[in-house]
Structures are given as C-alpha cells and as structure tokens.
Tab-separated table of C-alpha atoms in Angstrom:
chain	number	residue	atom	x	y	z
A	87	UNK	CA	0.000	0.000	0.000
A	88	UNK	CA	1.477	3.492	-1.067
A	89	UNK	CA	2.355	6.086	1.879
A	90	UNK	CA	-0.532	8.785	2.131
A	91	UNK	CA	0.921	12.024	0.697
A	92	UNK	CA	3.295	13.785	2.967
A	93	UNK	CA	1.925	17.592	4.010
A	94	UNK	CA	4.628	19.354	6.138
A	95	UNK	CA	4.212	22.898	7.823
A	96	UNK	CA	6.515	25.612	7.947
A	97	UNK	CA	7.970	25.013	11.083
A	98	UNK	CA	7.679	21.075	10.509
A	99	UNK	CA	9.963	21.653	7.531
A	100	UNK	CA	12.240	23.534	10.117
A	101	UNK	CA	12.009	21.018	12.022
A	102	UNK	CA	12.804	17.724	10.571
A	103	UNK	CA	15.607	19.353	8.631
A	104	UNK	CA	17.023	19.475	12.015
A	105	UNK	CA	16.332	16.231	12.690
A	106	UNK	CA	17.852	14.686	9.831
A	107	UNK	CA	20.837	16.991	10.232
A	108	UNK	CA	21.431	15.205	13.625
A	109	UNK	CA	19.379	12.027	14.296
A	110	UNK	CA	19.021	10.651	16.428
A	111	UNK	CA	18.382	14.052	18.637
A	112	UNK	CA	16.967	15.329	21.853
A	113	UNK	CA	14.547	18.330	22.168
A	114	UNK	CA	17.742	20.751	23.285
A	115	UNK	CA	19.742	19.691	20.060
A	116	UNK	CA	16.996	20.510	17.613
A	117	UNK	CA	15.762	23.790	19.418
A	118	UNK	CA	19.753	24.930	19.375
A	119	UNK	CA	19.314	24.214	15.963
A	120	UNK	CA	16.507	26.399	14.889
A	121	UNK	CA	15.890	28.954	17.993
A	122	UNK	CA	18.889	31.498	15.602
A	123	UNK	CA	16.547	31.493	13.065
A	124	UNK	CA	12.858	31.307	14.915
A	125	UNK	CA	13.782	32.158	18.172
A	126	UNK	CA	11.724	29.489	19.632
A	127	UNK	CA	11.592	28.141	22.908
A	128	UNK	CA	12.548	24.742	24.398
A	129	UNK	CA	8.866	24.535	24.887
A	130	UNK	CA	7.715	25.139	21.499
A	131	UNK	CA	9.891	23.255	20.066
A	132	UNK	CA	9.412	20.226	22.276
A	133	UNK	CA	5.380	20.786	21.349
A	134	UNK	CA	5.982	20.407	17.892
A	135	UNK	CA	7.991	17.567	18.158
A	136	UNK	CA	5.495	15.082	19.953
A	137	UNK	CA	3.201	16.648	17.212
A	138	UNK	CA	5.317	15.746	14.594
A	139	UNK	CA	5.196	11.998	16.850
A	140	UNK	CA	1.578	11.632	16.848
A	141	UNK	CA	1.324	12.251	13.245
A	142	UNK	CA	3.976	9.870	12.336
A	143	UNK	CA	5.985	12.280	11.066
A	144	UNK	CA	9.003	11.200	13.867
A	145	UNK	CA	9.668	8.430	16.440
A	146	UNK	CA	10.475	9.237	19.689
A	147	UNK	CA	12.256	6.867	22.249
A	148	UNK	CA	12.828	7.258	25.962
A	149	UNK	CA	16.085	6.543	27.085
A	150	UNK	CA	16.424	8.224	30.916
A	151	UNK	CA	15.413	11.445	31.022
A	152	UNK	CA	16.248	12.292	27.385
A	153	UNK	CA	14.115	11.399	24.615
A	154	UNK	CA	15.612	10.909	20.766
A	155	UNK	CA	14.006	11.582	17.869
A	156	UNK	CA	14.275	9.989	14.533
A	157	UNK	CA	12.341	10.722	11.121
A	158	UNK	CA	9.923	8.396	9.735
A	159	UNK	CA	9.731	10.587	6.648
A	160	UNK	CA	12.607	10.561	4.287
A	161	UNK	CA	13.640	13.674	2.708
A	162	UNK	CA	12.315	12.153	-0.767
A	163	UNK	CA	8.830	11.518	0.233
A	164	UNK	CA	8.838	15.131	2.213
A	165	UNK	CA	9.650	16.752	-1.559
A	166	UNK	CA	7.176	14.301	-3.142
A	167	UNK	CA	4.511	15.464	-0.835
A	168	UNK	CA	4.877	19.102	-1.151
A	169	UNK	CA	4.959	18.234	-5.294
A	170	UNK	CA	2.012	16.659	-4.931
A	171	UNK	CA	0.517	19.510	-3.250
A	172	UNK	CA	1.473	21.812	-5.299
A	173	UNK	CA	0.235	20.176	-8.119
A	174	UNK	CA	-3.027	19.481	-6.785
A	175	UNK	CA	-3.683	22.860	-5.362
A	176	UNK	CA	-1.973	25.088	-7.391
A	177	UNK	CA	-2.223	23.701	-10.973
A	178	UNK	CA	-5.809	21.688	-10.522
A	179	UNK	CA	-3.125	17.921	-10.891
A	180	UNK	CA	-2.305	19.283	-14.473
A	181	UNK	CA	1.575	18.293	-15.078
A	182	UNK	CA	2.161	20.638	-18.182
A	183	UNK	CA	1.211	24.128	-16.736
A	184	UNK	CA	3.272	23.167	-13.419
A	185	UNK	CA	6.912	22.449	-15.530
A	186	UNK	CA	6.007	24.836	-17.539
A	187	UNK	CA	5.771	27.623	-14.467
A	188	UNK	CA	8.779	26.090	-12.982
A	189	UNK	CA	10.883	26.813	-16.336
A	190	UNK	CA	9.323	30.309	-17.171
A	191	UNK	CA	10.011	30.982	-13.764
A	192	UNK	CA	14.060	29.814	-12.975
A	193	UNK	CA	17.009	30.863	-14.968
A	194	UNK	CA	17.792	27.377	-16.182
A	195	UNK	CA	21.902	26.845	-17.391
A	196	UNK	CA	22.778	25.051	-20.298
A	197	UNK	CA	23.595	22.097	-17.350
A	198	UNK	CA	20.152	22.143	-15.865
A	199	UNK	CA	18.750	21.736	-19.214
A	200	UNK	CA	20.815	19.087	-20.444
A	201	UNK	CA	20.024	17.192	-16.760
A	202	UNK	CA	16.142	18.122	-17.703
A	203	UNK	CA	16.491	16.570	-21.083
A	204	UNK	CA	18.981	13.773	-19.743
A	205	UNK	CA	16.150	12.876	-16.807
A	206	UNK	CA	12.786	12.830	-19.519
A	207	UNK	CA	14.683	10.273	-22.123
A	208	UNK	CA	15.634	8.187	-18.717
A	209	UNK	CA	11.802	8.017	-17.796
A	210	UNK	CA	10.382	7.502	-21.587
A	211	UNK	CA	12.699	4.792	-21.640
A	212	UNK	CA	11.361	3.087	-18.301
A	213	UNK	CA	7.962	3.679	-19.380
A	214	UNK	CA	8.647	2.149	-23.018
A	215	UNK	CA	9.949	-1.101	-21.606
C-alpha cells in the first residue's frame, strides 16, 4: 500500500531538517538548531515535536530522562509530498502548466537543461519497456 501524501508545515519543515541533520536528537539539540533562526523556545519546540510523533511524522524513544528523535519521513517523500501539493492545489493535478511555471520561472543553465532533457529520455525509456 502506497504512503498517504506527505503535508509538512513551515515550522515542521524547520524542524525535521534538524532532525535529519542530527538524528538521532533530543529536544535541546533541535531547538539549538533552529531557535537562531525562529527564536523558539525549548517549549515550542518540544510541542511540535510530539506533534510531529503523533502524526507519524518522527519516532520518539525514551532513554532516561532524554528522549531521541528519529524521522519516519525521508527527505524524498517530504519533496514528493509538497509536489504533490502543489500540483493538486496550485495547478488543478495538471503536469504541463506546473513544468512549464517552474521553467518560465528559474534561470535554467545550459547544465540544468541538459540534466532536464537527460532525466525525460531516462523516464520515456522506463515507461517504453
């Protein structure tokens, strides 16, 4: 069965970019991580961790009196989900109008569009066999 699309917040991308940076981590280690750029508390971050627990999003083990957190999410299916999301909401699940936006919209090198070109004959090829 297929994972359910992944939807992250803000400040769940903030934090399980920590968490990958550093897993497995405590509550201190992540908020030292992000309270530079939020300025969040121990408290808020330790909310949206156990959050980020109940919807699957990290594990949390209790070892003592510290408690480590590890992703559940890779990076990849984070991405995926926020694709997915886009496409849905922004471009109504067309494909066409959403590249299309992305390569009006970024100053693409010679190199990106060789990689671009490179990546579509890789997946007409997969899809041929």
């Amino acid at each position: 069965m297929p994972k359910p699309d992944i939807e992250l917040t803000e400040a769940e991308w903030r934090v399980i970019k920590a968490v990958w940076e550093r897993e497995p981590c405590t509550a201190p280690e992540v908020q030292g991580r992000v309270a530079p750029e939020t300025g969040w508390t121990y408290s808020t971050v330790r909310t949206l961790l156990d959050r980020m627990v109940g919807k699957g999003l990290l594990s949390a083990v209790k070892e003592g009196k510290l408690t480590w957190f590890r992703s559940r999410v890779t990076r990849g299916e984070a991405q995926e989900g926020e694709v997915r999301y886009a496409l849905r909401h922004a471009f109504d699940g067309a494909l066409t109008p959403m590249v299309q936006c992305l390569l009006d919209t970024r100053g693409l090198s010679s190199r990106d569009l060789d990689e671009l070109e490179r990546l579509l004959r890789e997946k007409r090829r997969r899809t041929e066999t």
